[in-house]
Short mmCIF file of C-alpha atoms in Angstrom, two decimals:
data_model
loop_
_atom_site.label_atom_id
_atom_site.label_comp_id
_atom_site.label_asym_id
_atom_site.label_seq_id
_atom_site.Cartn_x
_atom_site.Cartn_y
_atom_site.Cartn_z
CA ALA A 1 83.04 51.89 46.41
CA LEU A 2 85.74 49.31 47.22
CA ALA A 3 85.22 47.05 44.16
CA PRO A 4 85.93 48.11 40.53
CA ARG A 5 83.01 48.70 38.18
CA CYS A 6 83.88 45.77 35.91
CA GLY A 7 83.30 43.17 38.61
CA TRP A 8 86.98 42.62 39.21
CA VAL A 9 87.65 41.76 42.84
CA LEU A 10 90.87 42.50 44.62
CA PRO A 11 92.59 39.50 46.23
CA ARG A 12 91.42 38.70 49.79
CA LEU A 13 89.06 41.69 49.70
CA GLU A 14 86.19 39.57 50.96
CA GLN A 15 88.19 38.42 53.99
CA ARG A 16 89.12 41.99 54.84
CA LEU A 17 85.48 43.12 54.64
CA ALA A 18 84.22 40.12 56.62
CA ALA A 19 86.69 40.38 59.52
CA PRO A 20 87.49 43.97 60.56
CA ALA A 21 91.01 44.34 61.79
CA VAL A 22 91.69 45.37 65.42
CA VAL A 23 94.79 47.50 65.55
CA SER A 24 96.42 48.27 68.89
CA THR A 25 97.66 51.70 69.73
CA ALA A 26 101.23 50.45 70.01
CA THR A 27 101.04 48.86 66.53
CA ALA A 28 99.44 51.93 64.94
CA ARG A 29 101.94 54.33 66.54
CA PRO A 30 105.14 52.37 67.12
CA TYR A 31 107.11 55.53 67.92
CA ALA A 32 104.57 57.13 70.34
CA ALA A 33 106.18 55.82 73.54
CA ALA A 34 109.67 56.76 72.39
CA ALA A 35 108.53 60.25 71.36
CA LYS A 36 106.81 60.78 74.71
CA THR A 37 109.92 59.72 76.60
CA ALA A 38 112.10 62.00 74.49
CA LYS A 39 109.71 64.90 75.15
CA LYS A 40 109.92 64.34 78.90
CA ASP A 41 113.70 64.18 78.74
CA ALA A 42 113.83 67.43 76.77
CA GLN A 43 111.49 69.15 79.23
CA ARG A 44 113.58 67.92 82.15
CA THR A 45 116.71 69.22 80.46
CA ARG A 46 115.13 72.66 79.98
CA GLN A 47 114.10 72.76 83.63
CA GLU A 48 117.61 71.89 84.76
CA LYS A 49 119.07 74.58 82.52
CA ALA A 50 116.59 77.09 83.92
CA LYS A 51 117.71 76.23 87.45
CA ASP A 52 121.37 76.57 86.56
CA LYS A 53 120.77 79.90 84.84
CA PRO A 54 121.29 82.80 87.25
CA PRO A 55 118.16 84.87 87.98
CA PRO A 56 117.82 88.08 86.01
CA ARG A 57 119.15 91.14 87.76
CA ARG A 58 116.34 93.45 88.76
CA ARG A 59 116.87 97.10 88.34
CA PRO A 60 117.13 98.76 91.76
CA LEU A 61 114.13 100.89 92.61
CA MET A 62 114.64 104.62 92.41
CA THR A 63 113.80 106.73 95.41
CA LYS A 64 111.83 109.67 94.09
CA PRO A 65 110.22 110.38 90.69
CA VAL A 66 111.18 113.53 88.81
CA ASP A 67 108.00 113.96 86.76
CA ASP A 68 104.33 114.05 87.77
CA VAL A 69 103.55 110.98 85.62
CA TYR A 70 105.66 107.88 86.22
CA LEU A 71 105.55 104.10 86.51
CA THR A 72 104.90 103.32 90.15
CA TRP A 73 106.64 99.94 90.08
CA LEU A 74 109.95 101.65 89.25
CA TYR A 75 109.99 103.62 92.50
CA ARG A 76 109.83 102.81 96.17
CA ARG A 77 106.50 103.45 97.79
CA PRO A 78 106.77 106.76 99.66
CA SER A 79 106.13 106.82 103.40
CA TYR A 80 104.68 109.78 105.27
CA ASP A 81 104.69 111.09 108.79
CA LEU A 82 101.41 110.45 110.56
CA GLU A 83 100.31 114.08 110.82
CA LYS A 84 101.10 114.78 107.17
CA ALA A 85 99.25 111.64 106.05
CA VAL A 86 96.09 112.65 107.92
CA GLU A 87 96.22 116.12 106.35
CA MET A 88 96.60 114.50 102.92
CA LEU A 89 93.48 112.38 103.52
CA LYS A 90 91.53 115.50 104.40
CA LYS A 91 92.81 117.19 101.23
CA PHE A 92 91.81 114.18 99.11
CA GLN A 93 88.27 114.45 100.47
CA GLU A 94 88.03 118.12 99.49
CA LEU A 95 89.37 117.52 95.99
CA ASP A 96 87.14 114.50 95.34
CA PHE A 97 83.99 116.08 96.87
CA THR A 98 83.34 112.94 98.93
CA HIS A 99 81.51 112.70 102.24
CA PRO A 100 83.40 114.62 104.95
CA LYS A 101 82.31 112.28 107.77
CA GLN A 102 83.62 109.07 106.21
CA PHE A 103 85.56 106.60 108.34
CA VAL A 104 89.35 106.46 108.60
CA TYR A 105 90.88 102.96 108.46
CA ILE A 106 94.27 101.43 109.16
CA ASN A 107 95.79 98.22 107.81
CA VAL A 108 98.38 96.88 110.24
CA PHE A 109 100.80 94.26 108.90
CA LEU A 110 102.27 92.16 111.70
CA ASP A 111 105.48 90.26 112.28
CA MET A 112 104.20 87.29 114.29
CA ALA A 113 107.51 85.37 114.36
CA LEU A 114 109.15 84.41 117.63
CA GLN A 115 112.23 82.27 118.25
CA LYS A 116 112.79 79.24 116.00
CA LYS A 117 109.48 78.16 114.43
CA LYS A 118 107.23 79.62 117.12
CA LYS A 119 104.96 82.57 116.42
CA VAL A 120 102.31 84.70 118.07
CA ASP A 121 98.85 83.18 117.75
CA PRO A 122 96.18 85.30 116.02
CA PHE A 123 94.46 87.42 118.65
CA SER A 124 91.66 89.86 119.21
CA SER A 125 91.40 92.68 121.71
CA SER A 126 89.20 95.51 122.89
CA VAL A 127 90.41 98.99 123.79
CA THR A 128 88.83 102.24 124.91
CA LEU A 129 89.65 105.01 122.45
CA PRO A 130 90.33 108.48 123.83
CA HIS A 131 87.95 110.01 121.26
CA ARG A 132 84.76 108.18 120.31
CA PHE A 133 83.82 108.46 116.65
CA THR A 134 80.47 106.67 116.60
CA ASP A 135 77.29 106.65 118.66
CA GLU A 136 76.98 102.87 118.37
CA VAL A 137 76.80 101.03 121.70
CA ASN A 138 77.84 97.40 122.03
CA LYS A 139 75.32 94.83 123.23
CA VAL A 140 76.57 93.29 126.50
CA LEU A 141 75.17 90.19 128.23
CA VAL A 142 75.72 89.76 131.97
CA PHE A 143 75.74 86.35 133.68
CA THR A 144 74.64 86.49 137.32
CA GLU A 145 72.17 84.66 139.55
CA ASN A 146 72.11 87.34 142.22
CA GLU A 147 69.00 89.47 141.90
CA GLN A 148 70.68 92.55 143.35
CA GLU A 149 73.58 92.25 140.87
CA ALA A 150 71.09 91.71 138.05
CA GLU A 151 69.29 94.92 138.96
CA ILE A 152 72.60 96.84 138.97
CA ALA A 153 73.43 95.41 135.53
CA ARG A 154 70.10 96.55 134.09
CA GLU A 155 70.54 100.03 135.55
CA HIS A 156 73.95 100.36 133.86
CA GLY A 157 72.79 99.36 130.40
CA ALA A 158 73.12 95.59 130.14
CA ALA A 159 71.22 94.29 127.11
CA VAL A 160 70.55 90.84 128.62
CA VAL A 161 70.86 89.66 132.23
CA GLY A 162 70.40 86.10 133.44
CA GLY A 163 71.84 82.89 134.82
CA VAL A 164 72.21 79.30 133.65
CA GLU A 165 68.84 79.48 131.88
CA LEU A 166 70.55 81.51 129.13
CA ILE A 167 72.94 78.68 128.23
CA LYS A 168 70.35 76.83 126.14
CA TRP A 169 69.30 79.96 124.27
CA ILE A 170 72.89 80.92 123.51
CA LEU A 171 73.75 77.44 122.23
CA GLU A 172 70.73 77.59 119.92
CA ASP A 173 71.64 81.13 118.76
CA GLU A 174 68.40 82.51 120.15
CA VAL A 175 70.34 85.02 122.27
CA GLN A 176 73.43 86.80 120.95
CA ALA A 177 75.54 89.69 122.19
CA ASP A 178 78.70 91.56 121.26
CA PHE A 179 80.32 90.83 124.61
CA TYR A 180 79.67 88.48 127.53
CA VAL A 181 80.62 89.29 131.13
CA ALA A 182 80.10 87.29 134.30
CA VAL A 183 80.58 87.36 138.05
CA PRO A 184 82.96 84.76 139.59
CA ALA A 185 80.19 82.87 141.40
CA ILE A 186 78.52 81.66 138.19
CA ILE A 187 81.56 80.93 136.02
CA PRO A 188 81.80 77.16 136.93
CA LYS A 189 78.27 76.70 135.52
CA LEU A 190 79.14 78.32 132.17
CA ILE A 191 81.63 75.66 131.01
CA PRO A 192 79.19 74.34 128.31
CA LEU A 193 79.54 77.73 126.59
CA ARG A 194 83.34 77.65 126.35
CA ASN A 195 83.47 76.20 122.82
CA LYS A 196 80.52 78.28 121.67
CA LEU A 197 81.77 81.68 122.83
CA LYS A 198 85.49 80.92 122.29
CA ARG A 199 87.37 84.24 122.63
CA LYS A 200 84.31 85.98 124.04
CA TYR A 201 84.04 83.55 126.96
CA PRO A 202 84.29 85.56 130.22
CA SER A 203 87.82 85.62 131.64
CA THR A 204 89.90 87.80 133.92
CA ARG A 205 92.55 88.21 131.20
CA ARG A 206 89.99 89.99 129.03
CA ASN A 207 88.57 91.90 132.01
CA SER A 208 85.17 90.30 131.39
CA LEU A 209 85.10 88.32 134.64
CA GLY A 210 84.80 90.23 137.90
CA SER A 211 82.58 91.65 140.59
CA ASP A 212 82.54 95.28 139.45
CA ILE A 213 79.60 95.05 137.04
CA PRO A 214 79.25 98.83 136.38
CA LYS A 215 82.95 99.09 135.42
CA MET A 216 82.79 96.09 133.08
CA LEU A 217 79.62 97.39 131.44
CA GLN A 218 81.05 100.85 130.91
CA PHE A 219 84.11 99.41 129.21
CA PHE A 220 82.46 96.84 126.95
CA ARG A 221 79.54 99.04 125.90
CA GLU A 222 81.91 101.71 124.53
CA CYS A 223 85.08 99.77 123.67
CA HIS A 224 86.54 99.29 120.19
CA GLU A 225 87.26 95.71 119.11
CA TYR A 226 89.78 94.53 116.52
CA ALA A 227 91.10 91.12 115.46
CA VAL A 228 93.88 89.57 113.40
CA GLU A 229 92.79 88.45 109.92
CA ASP A 230 94.60 86.15 107.47
CA GLU A 231 97.16 85.21 110.16
CA SER A 232 99.01 88.55 110.20
CA ILE A 233 96.82 91.55 109.23
CA ILE A 234 94.56 93.83 111.27
CA LYS A 235 92.03 95.96 109.39
CA THR A 236 90.00 98.32 111.53
CA ARG A 237 88.49 101.78 111.54
CA ILE A 238 89.85 104.31 114.00
CA ALA A 239 88.05 107.64 113.49
CA ARG A 240 86.03 109.89 111.20
CA LEU A 241 87.76 112.14 108.71
CA ASP A 242 86.07 115.31 109.98
CA MET A 243 87.56 114.85 113.46
CA PRO A 244 90.53 117.04 114.47
CA THR A 245 93.88 115.68 113.32
CA GLU A 246 95.17 115.27 116.87
CA HIS A 247 92.11 113.13 117.77
CA ILE A 248 92.71 110.80 114.82
CA ILE A 249 96.38 110.48 115.77
CA ALA A 250 95.53 109.76 119.41
CA ASN A 251 93.09 106.98 118.45
CA LEU A 252 95.62 105.40 116.08
CA LYS A 253 98.41 105.41 118.64
CA THR A 254 96.12 103.91 121.27
CA ILE A 255 95.32 100.93 119.04
CA ILE A 256 98.95 100.47 117.92
CA HIS A 257 100.25 100.52 121.49
CA ASP A 258 97.66 97.92 122.47
CA ILE A 259 98.70 95.69 119.54
CA CYS A 260 102.35 95.91 120.58
CA THR A 261 101.56 94.32 123.97
CA PHE A 262 100.90 90.95 122.31
CA LYS A 263 104.58 90.34 121.49
CA PRO A 264 107.47 90.46 123.98
CA SER A 265 109.60 93.56 123.65
CA THR A 266 112.74 91.41 123.45
CA PHE A 267 111.80 90.49 119.87
CA ASP A 268 111.41 92.69 116.81
CA PRO A 269 108.34 94.99 116.90
CA ILE A 270 105.15 93.18 115.98
CA VAL A 271 104.10 96.06 113.70
CA TRP A 272 106.35 96.24 110.64
CA ARG A 273 104.08 98.09 108.20
CA LEU A 274 101.18 100.49 108.65
CA VAL A 275 98.83 101.96 106.05
CA ILE A 276 96.15 104.59 106.65
CA ARG A 277 93.27 105.45 104.35
CA SER A 278 89.74 106.81 104.29
CA SER A 279 86.67 105.15 102.80
CA THR A 280 87.27 106.71 99.36
CA SER A 281 91.01 107.41 99.24
CA GLU A 282 94.14 105.47 98.41
CA GLY A 283 96.26 103.98 101.17
CA LEU A 284 99.21 105.97 102.49
CA LEU A 285 102.21 104.15 103.93
CA LEU A 286 103.17 105.57 107.31
CA ASN A 287 106.59 106.16 108.79
CA LEU A 288 106.63 104.16 112.04
CA ASP A 289 108.99 106.54 113.83
CA GLY A 290 107.09 108.11 116.70
CA ILE A 291 104.17 105.69 116.43
CA LEU A 292 105.56 102.50 118.00
CA PRO A 293 106.25 102.55 121.76
CA GLN A 294 109.95 103.15 122.38
CA VAL A 295 110.18 103.49 126.17
CA GLU A 296 110.66 99.79 126.91
CA LYS A 297 113.41 99.42 124.32
CA VAL A 298 115.34 102.37 125.74
CA GLU A 299 115.09 100.93 129.23
CA GLU A 300 116.30 97.53 128.04
CA GLU A 301 119.22 99.06 126.18
CA GLY A 302 120.18 100.92 129.32
CA LYS A 303 120.03 97.73 131.37
CA ASN A 304 122.11 95.86 128.81
CA ALA A 305 124.70 98.64 128.83
CA VAL A 306 124.92 98.49 132.62
CA ASP A 307 125.25 94.70 132.55
CA GLU A 308 128.02 94.90 129.96
CA ASP A 309 129.90 97.49 132.01
CA GLN A 310 129.64 95.27 135.06
CA GLU A 311 130.81 92.20 133.16
CA LYS A 312 133.86 93.82 131.54
CA PRO A 313 136.05 93.98 134.69
CA VAL A 314 135.22 90.34 135.46
CA GLN A 315 136.21 89.23 131.97
CA GLU A 316 139.44 91.22 132.16
CA SER A 317 140.37 89.76 135.52
CA VAL A 318 139.75 86.24 134.25
CA SER A 319 141.87 86.79 131.14
CA THR A 320 144.82 88.07 133.20
#
């Protein structure tokens, strides 16, 4: 295919066929490096121009739509009073023909920030709700080596009762429970379980270490547990939709007030956003007025006012 039909051979054709040429990338594309550099420079210039360009002005959100059909992202999300929101959830259930005994949930968005770069560590807690909404009973394990105390624990509904012999079974996940309580006499022997049980390790701060076994069992068998997820969100159920509205409200306020104890009242409230929903409904944003505890703030404001009144005469006397 390379040579003509008449036998005529092109000059140095044999040498070219005998020794294949090795061409470097730089030789084949002499302008590749320069083009790549120019492309980078152009991209860098566009990025700098984008930074210098002021951000586009967003249209301010409107407060309330006029029509029944509208673009939700153009309007602020409406917030509802707690009682009205619960009534709306009940109405949604009737209109959608869903199960009337479905659970009611809340999503609590937290402000964990403290002074400077400090913040509240993620926590978990247990609380007794004023109105139980489930027949489920928590499984409680009691640590004690006293036979009389062990008998009392069994009589009051302890799922497992034992001493140091349970340590091996717990470490191997052969024995598990929802909550672990202990008497003070045995707590020094339970140190090997500290890393295993973590937040569920018996302690006086969590009211799971003490001598009143019946009281501890009554609380932990019926208590409601919640925990912080994703650093700053609590998602938990609080009631059933068929319960009276005042019972649902009482359960919600009990949980919210317990959450607020994990951040000092001198800082902004730990709860900055609260959404309520049922198993099948959309979430409704709640108005926090009347839900967050306000007594401590009022007392502090009163104290600050008194302190300021007492300091004013001193400052005036110094200035004169």
